[in-house]
XYZ file of C-alpha atoms in Angstrom:
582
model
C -6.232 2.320 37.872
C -2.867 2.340 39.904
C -1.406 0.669 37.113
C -2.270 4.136 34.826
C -1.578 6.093 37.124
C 2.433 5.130 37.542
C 2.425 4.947 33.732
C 1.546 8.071 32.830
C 4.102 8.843 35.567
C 6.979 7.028 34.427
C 5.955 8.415 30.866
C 6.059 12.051 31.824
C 9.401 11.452 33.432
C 10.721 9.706 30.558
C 9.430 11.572 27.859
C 12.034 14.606 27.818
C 15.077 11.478 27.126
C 12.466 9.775 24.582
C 11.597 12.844 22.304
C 14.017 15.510 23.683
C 17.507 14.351 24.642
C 20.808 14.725 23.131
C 20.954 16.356 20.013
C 17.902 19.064 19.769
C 15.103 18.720 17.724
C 15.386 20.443 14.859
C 12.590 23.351 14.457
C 9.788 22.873 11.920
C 6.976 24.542 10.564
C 4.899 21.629 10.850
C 5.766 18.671 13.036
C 3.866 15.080 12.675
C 4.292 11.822 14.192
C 5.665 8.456 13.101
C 4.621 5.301 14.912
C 8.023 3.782 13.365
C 11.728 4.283 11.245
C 11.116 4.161 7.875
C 11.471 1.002 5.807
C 12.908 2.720 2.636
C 13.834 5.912 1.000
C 14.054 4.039 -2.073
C 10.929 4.998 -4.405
C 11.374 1.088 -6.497
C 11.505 -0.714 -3.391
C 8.792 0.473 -0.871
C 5.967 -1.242 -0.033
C 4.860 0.795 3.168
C 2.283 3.248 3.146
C 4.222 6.181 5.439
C 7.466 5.737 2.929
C 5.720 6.073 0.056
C 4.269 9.287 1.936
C 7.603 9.881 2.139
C 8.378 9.304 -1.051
C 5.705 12.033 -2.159
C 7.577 14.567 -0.348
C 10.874 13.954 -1.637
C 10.280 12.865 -5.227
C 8.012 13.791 -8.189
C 5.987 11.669 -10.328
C 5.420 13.073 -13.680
C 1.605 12.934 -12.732
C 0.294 14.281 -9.393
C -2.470 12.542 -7.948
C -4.938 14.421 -5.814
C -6.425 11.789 -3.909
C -8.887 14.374 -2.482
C -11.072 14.456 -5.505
C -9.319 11.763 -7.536
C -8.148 14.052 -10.058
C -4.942 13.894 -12.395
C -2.787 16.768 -12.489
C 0.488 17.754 -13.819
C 3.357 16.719 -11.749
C 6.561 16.561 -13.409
C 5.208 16.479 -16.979
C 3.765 19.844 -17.778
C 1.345 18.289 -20.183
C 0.520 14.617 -22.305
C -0.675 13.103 -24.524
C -2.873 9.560 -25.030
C -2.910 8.131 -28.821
C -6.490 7.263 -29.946
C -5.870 3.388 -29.356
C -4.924 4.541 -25.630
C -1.605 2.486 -25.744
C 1.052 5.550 -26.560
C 1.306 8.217 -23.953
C 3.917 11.029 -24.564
C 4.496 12.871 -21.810
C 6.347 16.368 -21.856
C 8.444 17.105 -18.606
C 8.895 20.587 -17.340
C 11.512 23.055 -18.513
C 11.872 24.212 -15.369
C 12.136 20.532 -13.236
C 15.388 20.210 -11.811
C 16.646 18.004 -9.071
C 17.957 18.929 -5.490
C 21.688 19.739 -6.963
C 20.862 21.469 -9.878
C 20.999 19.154 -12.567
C 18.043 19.107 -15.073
C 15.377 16.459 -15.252
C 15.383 14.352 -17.560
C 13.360 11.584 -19.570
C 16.141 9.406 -18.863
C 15.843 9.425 -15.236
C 12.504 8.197 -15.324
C 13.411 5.167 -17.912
C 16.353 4.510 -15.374
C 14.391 4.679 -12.337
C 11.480 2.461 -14.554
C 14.084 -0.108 -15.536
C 15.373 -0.538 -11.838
C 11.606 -1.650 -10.793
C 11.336 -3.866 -13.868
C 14.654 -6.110 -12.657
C 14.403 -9.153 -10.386
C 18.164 -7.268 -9.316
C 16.529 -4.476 -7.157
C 13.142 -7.182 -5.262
C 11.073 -3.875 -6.616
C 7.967 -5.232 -4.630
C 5.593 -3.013 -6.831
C 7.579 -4.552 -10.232
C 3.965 -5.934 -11.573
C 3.392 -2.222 -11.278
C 5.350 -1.838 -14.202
C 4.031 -5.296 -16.074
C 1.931 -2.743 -17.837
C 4.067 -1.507 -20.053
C 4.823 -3.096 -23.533
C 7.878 -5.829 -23.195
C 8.081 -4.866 -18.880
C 6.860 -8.290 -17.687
C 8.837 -10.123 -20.391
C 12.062 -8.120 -19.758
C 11.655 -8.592 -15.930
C 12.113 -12.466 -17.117
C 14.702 -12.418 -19.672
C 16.502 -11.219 -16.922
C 15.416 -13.329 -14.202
C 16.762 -16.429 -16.526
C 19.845 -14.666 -17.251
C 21.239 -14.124 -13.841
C 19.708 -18.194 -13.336
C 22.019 -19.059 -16.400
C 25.262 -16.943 -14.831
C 24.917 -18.587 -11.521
C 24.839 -22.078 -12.739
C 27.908 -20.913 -14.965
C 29.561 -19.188 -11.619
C 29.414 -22.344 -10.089
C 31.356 -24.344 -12.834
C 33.876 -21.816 -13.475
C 34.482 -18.875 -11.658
C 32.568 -15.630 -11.656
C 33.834 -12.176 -11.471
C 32.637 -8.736 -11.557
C 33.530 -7.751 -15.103
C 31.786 -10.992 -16.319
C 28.349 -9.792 -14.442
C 29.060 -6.117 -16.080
C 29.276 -7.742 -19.075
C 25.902 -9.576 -18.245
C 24.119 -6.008 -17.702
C 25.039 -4.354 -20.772
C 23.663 -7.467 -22.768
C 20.470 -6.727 -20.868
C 20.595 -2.927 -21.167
C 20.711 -3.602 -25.263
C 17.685 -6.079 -24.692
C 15.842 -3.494 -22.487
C 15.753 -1.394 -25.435
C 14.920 -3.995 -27.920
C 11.776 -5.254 -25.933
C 10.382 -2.837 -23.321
C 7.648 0.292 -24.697
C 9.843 3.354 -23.701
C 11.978 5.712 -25.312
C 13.759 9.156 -24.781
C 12.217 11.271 -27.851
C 14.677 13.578 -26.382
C 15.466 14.797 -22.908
C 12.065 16.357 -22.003
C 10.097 14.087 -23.759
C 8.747 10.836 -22.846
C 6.951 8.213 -24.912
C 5.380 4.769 -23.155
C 3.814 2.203 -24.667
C 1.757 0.249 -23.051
C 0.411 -3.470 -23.350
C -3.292 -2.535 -23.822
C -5.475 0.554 -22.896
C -5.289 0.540 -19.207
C -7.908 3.266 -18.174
C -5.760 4.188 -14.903
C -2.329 3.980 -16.051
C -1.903 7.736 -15.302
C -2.830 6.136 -11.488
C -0.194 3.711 -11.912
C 2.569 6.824 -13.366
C 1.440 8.653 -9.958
C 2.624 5.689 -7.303
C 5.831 5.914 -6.116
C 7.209 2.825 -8.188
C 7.227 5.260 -11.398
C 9.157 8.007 -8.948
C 12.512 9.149 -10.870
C 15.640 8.480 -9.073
C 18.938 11.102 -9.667
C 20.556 8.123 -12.428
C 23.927 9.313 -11.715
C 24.377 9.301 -7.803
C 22.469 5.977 -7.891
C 25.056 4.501 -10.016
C 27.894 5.994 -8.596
C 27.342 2.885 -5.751
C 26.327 -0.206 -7.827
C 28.454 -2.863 -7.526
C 28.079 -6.226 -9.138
C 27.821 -9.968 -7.718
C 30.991 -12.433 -8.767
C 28.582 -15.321 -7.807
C 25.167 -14.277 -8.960
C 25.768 -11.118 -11.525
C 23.129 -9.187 -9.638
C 23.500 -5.432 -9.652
C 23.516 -4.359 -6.199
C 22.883 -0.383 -5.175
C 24.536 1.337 -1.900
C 21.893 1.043 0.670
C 23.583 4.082 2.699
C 22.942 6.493 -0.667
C 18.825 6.486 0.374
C 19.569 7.310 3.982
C 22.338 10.314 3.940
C 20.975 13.893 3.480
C 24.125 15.317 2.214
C 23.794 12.300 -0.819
C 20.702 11.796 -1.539
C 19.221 14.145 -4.759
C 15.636 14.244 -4.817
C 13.009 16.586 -7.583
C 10.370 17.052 -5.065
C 9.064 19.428 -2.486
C 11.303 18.889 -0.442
C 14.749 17.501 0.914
C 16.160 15.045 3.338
C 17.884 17.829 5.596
C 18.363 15.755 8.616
C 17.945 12.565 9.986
C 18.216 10.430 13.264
C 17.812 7.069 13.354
C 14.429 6.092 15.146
C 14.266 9.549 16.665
C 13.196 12.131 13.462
C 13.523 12.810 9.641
C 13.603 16.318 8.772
C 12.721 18.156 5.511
C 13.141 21.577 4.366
C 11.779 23.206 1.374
C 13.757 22.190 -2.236
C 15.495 25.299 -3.604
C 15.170 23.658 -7.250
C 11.460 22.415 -6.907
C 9.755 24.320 -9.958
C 6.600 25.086 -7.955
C 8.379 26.009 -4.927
C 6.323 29.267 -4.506
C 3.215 27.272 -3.853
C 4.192 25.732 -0.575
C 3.006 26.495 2.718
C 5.492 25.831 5.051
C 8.962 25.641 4.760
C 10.282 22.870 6.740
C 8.373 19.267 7.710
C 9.100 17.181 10.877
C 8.617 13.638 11.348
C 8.852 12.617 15.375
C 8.931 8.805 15.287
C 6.658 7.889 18.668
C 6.235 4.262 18.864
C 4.943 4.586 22.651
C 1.469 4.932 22.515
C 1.574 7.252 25.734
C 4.403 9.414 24.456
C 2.454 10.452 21.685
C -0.295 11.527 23.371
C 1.676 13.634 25.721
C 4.205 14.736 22.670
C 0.627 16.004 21.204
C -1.223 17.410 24.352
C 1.780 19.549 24.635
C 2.039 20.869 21.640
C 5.479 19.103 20.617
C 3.605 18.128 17.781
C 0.949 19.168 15.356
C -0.898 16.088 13.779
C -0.426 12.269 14.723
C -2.049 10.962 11.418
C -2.701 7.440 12.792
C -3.520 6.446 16.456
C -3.435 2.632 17.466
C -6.578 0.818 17.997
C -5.270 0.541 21.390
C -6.059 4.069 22.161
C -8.472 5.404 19.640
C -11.986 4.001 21.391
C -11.124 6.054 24.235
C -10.327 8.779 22.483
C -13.206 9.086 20.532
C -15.366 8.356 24.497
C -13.736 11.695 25.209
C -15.885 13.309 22.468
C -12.821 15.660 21.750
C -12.967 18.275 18.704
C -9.547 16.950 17.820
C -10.404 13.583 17.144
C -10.924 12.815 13.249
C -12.358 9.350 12.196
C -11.586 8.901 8.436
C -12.985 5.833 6.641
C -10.281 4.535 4.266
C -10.111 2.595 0.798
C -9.280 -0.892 2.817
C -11.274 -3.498 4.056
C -10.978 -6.221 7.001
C -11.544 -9.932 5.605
C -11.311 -13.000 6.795
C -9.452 -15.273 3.687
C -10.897 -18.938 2.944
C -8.549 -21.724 1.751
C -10.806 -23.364 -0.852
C -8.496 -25.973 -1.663
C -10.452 -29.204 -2.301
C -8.229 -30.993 1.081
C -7.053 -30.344 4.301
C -3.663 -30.612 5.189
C -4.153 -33.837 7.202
C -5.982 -35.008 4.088
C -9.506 -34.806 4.750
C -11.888 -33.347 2.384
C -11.963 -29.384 2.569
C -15.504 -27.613 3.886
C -14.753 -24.660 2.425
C -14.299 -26.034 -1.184
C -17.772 -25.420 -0.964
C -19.286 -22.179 -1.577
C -22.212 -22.526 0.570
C -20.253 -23.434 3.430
C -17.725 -20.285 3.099
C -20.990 -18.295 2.035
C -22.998 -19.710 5.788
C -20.260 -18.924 7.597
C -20.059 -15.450 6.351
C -24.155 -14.966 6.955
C -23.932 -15.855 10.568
C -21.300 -13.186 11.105
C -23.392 -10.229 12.389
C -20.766 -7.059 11.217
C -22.455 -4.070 12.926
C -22.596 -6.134 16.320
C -18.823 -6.600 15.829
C -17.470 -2.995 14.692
C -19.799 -1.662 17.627
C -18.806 -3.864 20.786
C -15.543 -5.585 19.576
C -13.488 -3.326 17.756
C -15.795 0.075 18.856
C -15.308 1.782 16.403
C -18.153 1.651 14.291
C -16.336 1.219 11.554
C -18.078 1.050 8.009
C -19.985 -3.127 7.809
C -18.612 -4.591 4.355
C -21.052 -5.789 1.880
C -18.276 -5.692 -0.671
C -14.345 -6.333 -1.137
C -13.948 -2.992 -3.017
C -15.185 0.028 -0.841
C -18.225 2.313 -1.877
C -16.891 5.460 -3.066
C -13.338 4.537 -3.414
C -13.122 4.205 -7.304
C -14.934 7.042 -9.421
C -17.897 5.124 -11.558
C -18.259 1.837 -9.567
C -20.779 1.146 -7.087
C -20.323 -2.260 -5.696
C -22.757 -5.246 -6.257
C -23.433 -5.057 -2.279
C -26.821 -6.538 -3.227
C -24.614 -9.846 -4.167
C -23.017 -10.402 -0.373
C -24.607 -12.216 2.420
C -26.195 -10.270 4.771
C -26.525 -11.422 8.873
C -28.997 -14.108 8.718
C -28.242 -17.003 10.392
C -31.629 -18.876 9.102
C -30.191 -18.657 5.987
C -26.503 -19.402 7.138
C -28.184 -23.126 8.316
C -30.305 -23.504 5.266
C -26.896 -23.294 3.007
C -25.308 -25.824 5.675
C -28.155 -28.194 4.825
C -28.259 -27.817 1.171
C -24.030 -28.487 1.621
C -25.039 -31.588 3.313
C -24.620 -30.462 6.681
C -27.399 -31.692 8.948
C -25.956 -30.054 11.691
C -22.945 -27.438 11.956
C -21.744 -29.310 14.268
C -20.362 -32.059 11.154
C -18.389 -28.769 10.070
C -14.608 -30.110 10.995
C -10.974 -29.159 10.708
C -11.313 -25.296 10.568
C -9.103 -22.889 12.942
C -9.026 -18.606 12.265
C -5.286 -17.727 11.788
C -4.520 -14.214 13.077
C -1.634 -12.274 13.776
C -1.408 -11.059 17.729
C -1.567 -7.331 18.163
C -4.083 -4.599 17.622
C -6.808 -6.527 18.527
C -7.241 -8.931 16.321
C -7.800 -11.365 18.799
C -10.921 -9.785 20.001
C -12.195 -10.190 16.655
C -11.674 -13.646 16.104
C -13.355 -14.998 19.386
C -15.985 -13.120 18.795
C -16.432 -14.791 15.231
C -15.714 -18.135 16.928
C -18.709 -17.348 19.310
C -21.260 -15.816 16.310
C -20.186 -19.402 14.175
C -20.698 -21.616 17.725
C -23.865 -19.735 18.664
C -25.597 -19.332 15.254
C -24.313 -22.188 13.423
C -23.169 -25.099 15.678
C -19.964 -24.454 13.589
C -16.466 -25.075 16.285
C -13.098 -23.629 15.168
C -9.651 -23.474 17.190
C -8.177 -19.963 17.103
C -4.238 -19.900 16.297
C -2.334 -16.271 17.573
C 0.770 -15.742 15.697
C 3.397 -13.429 15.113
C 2.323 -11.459 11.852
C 5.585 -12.565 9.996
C 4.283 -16.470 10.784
C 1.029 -15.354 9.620
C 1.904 -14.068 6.419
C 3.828 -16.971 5.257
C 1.495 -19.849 6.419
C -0.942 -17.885 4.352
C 1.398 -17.307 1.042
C 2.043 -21.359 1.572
C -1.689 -21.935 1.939
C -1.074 -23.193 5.182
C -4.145 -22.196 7.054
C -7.830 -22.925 6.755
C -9.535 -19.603 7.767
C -7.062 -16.414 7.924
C -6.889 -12.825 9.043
C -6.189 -10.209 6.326
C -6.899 -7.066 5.141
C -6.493 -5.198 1.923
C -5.691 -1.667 0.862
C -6.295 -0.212 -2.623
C -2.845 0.859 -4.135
C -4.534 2.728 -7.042
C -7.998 4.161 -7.407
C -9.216 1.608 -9.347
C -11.629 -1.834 -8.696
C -9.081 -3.956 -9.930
C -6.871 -2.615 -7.616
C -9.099 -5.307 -5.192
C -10.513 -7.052 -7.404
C -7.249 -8.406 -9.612
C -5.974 -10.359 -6.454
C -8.927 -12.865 -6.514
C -7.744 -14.120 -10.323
C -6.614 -17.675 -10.550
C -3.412 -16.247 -11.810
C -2.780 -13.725 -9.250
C 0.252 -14.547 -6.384
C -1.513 -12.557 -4.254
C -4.602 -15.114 -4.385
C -3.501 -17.075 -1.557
C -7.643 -18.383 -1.255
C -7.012 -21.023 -4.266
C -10.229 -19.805 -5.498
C -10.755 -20.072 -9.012
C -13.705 -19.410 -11.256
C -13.402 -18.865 -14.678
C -15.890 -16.735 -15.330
C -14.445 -14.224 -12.630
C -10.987 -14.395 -14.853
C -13.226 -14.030 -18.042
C -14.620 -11.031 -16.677
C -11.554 -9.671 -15.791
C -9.881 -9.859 -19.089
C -12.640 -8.375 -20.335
C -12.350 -5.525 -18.979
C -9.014 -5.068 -19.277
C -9.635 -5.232 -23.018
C -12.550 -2.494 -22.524
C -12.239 1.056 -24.155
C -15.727 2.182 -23.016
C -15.010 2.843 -18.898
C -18.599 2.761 -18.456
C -18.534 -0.478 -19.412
C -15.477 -1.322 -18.120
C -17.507 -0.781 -14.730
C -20.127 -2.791 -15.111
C -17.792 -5.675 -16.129
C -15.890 -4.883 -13.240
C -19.290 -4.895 -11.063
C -20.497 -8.210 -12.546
C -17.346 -9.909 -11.372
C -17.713 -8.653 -8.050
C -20.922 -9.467 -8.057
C -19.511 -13.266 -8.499
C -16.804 -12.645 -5.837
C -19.730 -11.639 -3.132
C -22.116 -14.606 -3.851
C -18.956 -17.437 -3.567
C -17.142 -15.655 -0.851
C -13.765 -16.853 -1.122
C -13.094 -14.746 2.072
C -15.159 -12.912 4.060
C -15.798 -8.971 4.029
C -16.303 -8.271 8.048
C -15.830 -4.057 7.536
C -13.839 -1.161 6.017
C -11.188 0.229 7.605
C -11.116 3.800 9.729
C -8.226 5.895 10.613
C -8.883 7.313 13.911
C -5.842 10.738 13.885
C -5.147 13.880 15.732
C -4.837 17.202 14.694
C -6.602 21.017 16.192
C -8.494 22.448 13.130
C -7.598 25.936 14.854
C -4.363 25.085 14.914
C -3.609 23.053 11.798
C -4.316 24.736 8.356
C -4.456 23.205 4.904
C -4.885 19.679 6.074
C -7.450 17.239 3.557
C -8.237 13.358 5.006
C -9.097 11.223 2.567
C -9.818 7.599 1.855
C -6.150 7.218 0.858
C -4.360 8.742 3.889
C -2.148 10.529 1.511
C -1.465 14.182 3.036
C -0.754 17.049 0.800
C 2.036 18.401 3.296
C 2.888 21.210 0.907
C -0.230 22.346 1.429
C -0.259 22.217 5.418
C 0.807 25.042 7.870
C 0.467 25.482 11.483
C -0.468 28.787 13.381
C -0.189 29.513 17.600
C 2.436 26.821 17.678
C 4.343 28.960 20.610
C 7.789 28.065 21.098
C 7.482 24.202 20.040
């Protein structure tokens, strides 16, 4: 208790110089926190979930996905149009669109901005993104083996800059031989895609498909002597008086690891529908900070609180407190390669192992005294009500039953669990993960006879031991990017990179293509479902529960504000009232 005490202490004394020293703090009409800087301004290269919120503040897709009830709207594109084969959409941007400086928008932004993702140049990490569109994937490697072939040639005789410009306007001629789009003319927009994708409009909304301002982008690319790679001015992304955005709003102000301020776009077309005029992002990494930053009224809504914090939050029973269950879910990934790394045949090759292990797991035990949350118990990789029109096989999983669980160990040709050798959990340290995994260890030791080690590592070691398959049980989680079941479900196909399990069943893949192939979405669905259905019963990894966000934020206080399964906020829509002087 002493030890809280002199905390909060040192954290009330500290706070002013942590949140309030040096230059002031710009005013806003509505002021949220950030638990961390931003990765990236840069709409082709995020991968974070608060920069591509971000990213939906500052830029414009040409569809506008309300992730409150799933629907498509008009974003940049007033209007378009899907041919009857569902591969051609034509999509017609906005008279009125214009970026931050004045220029109009254009159909050719969005092909430049498109072409940036689709080039091994930029390490887009949502390029696949834009593998659905006709000649994307294939351009992505023409490229790829280009810059291969100019290195080699760098090495042998010498490289230069005009020789890799020369390189880029070979591939700018190929990008318009191969790859499905085409400037009809400057508001119009026609894209071609592979096959009839039923959420490709999903896909257009993400922040990969985000337009960039072409010319201020290219004002800083350089190009690579030795490798011919087309390199862009990181610094462009980060300075408010450079960087042109089309949406909302505008990068007014920024200070490293202290705030990012926005103020409403002059040129955003639908300017006259927003509800505040300025946004604030306080970055609070210190748990305590933010809670005084917010108790005081410094700011308005923390949209995420750690796990560290969030139990005892909730104890306090506090009309503030929001629990939000999100389109994610907690697993626990099996390497089903057929040997061990010291050679020894694999347990988990088997399905009935992996599928006793996961039986003998008892979920609402563990989101009730481990992580105390009470988090959702997952009887399916894909969460219920995420995806419009599919209701997951939860029928297929395995339920808690450890009978069962020692039955399947038997019929495996375990007598005893104890025979069960070789297998450790892997688990990155932090935010309790550790927690969960001993008390795993302790369900598989008490209901199965089953031993495993438990290895702690830093999440960076995590994630590569588990891209290099090095690891026998692993920590993970997955979050939907799209509102879609393959958004889960593609990253169990033998062909995915993502598929770091090794798991393979060609039915599964069957399935898959299937419905990728499928016009009807109802049966598209149930395609969808019966492949899920196969994912449950072999259990490749194991579904322990769907994720909550625990956040803050006064309904009196904070108007406008919608949670939703995808934690993407509708800021435009947000305004705070009885804010005082803060």
């Amino acid at each position: 208790m002493f030890k809280r005490i002199a905390l909060v202490i040192l954290v009330m004394f500290s706070l002013p110089f942590v949140i309030g020293v040096g230059d002031p703090m710009p005013k806003a009409d509505f002021v949220f926190v950030e638990d961390a800087e931003y990765n990236s301004r840069d709409p082709q290269r995020m991968t974070y979930l608060a920069d591509i919120r971000l990213a939906s503040r500052l830029f414009e897709t040409l569809v506008d996905m309300d992730f409150n009830d799933m629907s498509r709207n008009p974003g940049a594109a007033e209007r378009w149009e899907i041919s009857e084969d569902g591969r051609t959409y034509t999509f017609y941007i906005r008279e009125d669109a214009y970026w931050s400086n004045g220029d109009p928008l254009t159909s050719h932004d969005y092909i430049y901005a498109w072409r940036r993702a689709m080039i091994p140049d930029t390490a887009a990490g949502y390029a696949l993104f834009l593998f659905t569109i006709e000649g994307g994937q294939e351009f992505y490697h023409y490229r790829e083996a280009q810059l291969a072939d100019y290195a080699k040639q760098a090495k042998l005789t010498s490289g230069s800059e005009a020789k890799a410009m020369g390189l880029w306007k070979e591939a700018l001629e190929k990008f318009d031989e191969m790859v499905g789009v085409r400037a009809i003319d400057d508001k119009t927009l026609e894209v071609t895609i592979k096959q009839r994708t039923d959420y490709f409009l999903d896909l257009v909304s993400f922040a990969t498909y985000m337009p960039v301002h072409a010319a201020s982008v290219e004002a800083g690319v350089t190009y690579s002597a030795e490798t011919g790679r087309r390199m862009d001015d990181s610094s462009y992304w980060n300075n408010p008086k450079r960087l042109i955005v089309n949406g909302p709003y505008v990068l007014n102000k920024r200070k490293f690891r202290q705030y990012s301020y926005l103020t409403a776009n002059p040129k955003y077309w639908n300017r006259g529908s927003l509800k505040n005029q300025s946004l604030l992002a306080r970055i609070i990494s210190d748990d305590m900070a933010m809670l005084m930053a917010y108790d005081q009224g410094v700011v308005d809504y923390v949209p995420q609180v750690s796990t560290a914090i969030a139990y005892d939050l909730l104890a306090r029973d506090r009309d503030d407190v929001h629990v939000t269950p999100v389109a994610g879910t907690y697993i626990y990934n099996f390497n089903c390669s057929p040997k061990l790394n010291n050679g020894e045949p694999n347990p988990l090759a088997d399905w009935r192992v992996r599928r006793a292990l996961c039986a003998a797991i008892d979920r609402k035990q563990l989101v009730a005294k481990i992580t105390r949350l009470n988090e959702p118990p997952a009887y399916s990789f894909v969460p219920p009500g995420s995806c419009a029109g599919y209701d997951p096989p939860v029928e297929s999983a395995p339920i808690f039953d450890p009978q069962a669980a020692r039955d399947l160990l038997k019929e495996a040709g375990y007598a005893d669990g104890s025979e069960v050798k070789g297998l450790s959990i892997l688990y990155n340290t932090g935010s309790g993960h550790d927690k969960a995994a001993q008390a795993v260890k302790k369900m598989w030791e008490e209901h199965l006879g089953v031993v495993v080690t438990l290895e702690g590592v830093e999440s960076k070691i995590s994630s590569q031991r588990g891209r290099s398959q090095d690891y026998t049980i692993r920590r993970a989680g997955w979050y939907g990017d799209y509102a879609d079941p393959t958004s889960w479900l593609d990253i169990r196909s033998s062909k995915d990179e993502n598929n770091t399990t090794k798991w393979s069943n060609p039915e599964y893949d069957a399935l898959l293509v299937r419905a990728s192939k499928e016009g009807d979405s109802a049966v598209r669905m149930r395609l969808l479902r019966e492949a899920e259905a196969i994912l449950l019963r072999e259990c490749p990894h194991a579904v322990l529960y769907h994720y909550v966000v625990v956040s803050l934020f006064d309904p009196e206080k904070v108007k406008g504000l919608r949670l939703n399964a995808w934690t993407r906020d509708r800021f435009e829509e947000v305004y705070a009232v009885d804010r005082g002087d803060n």
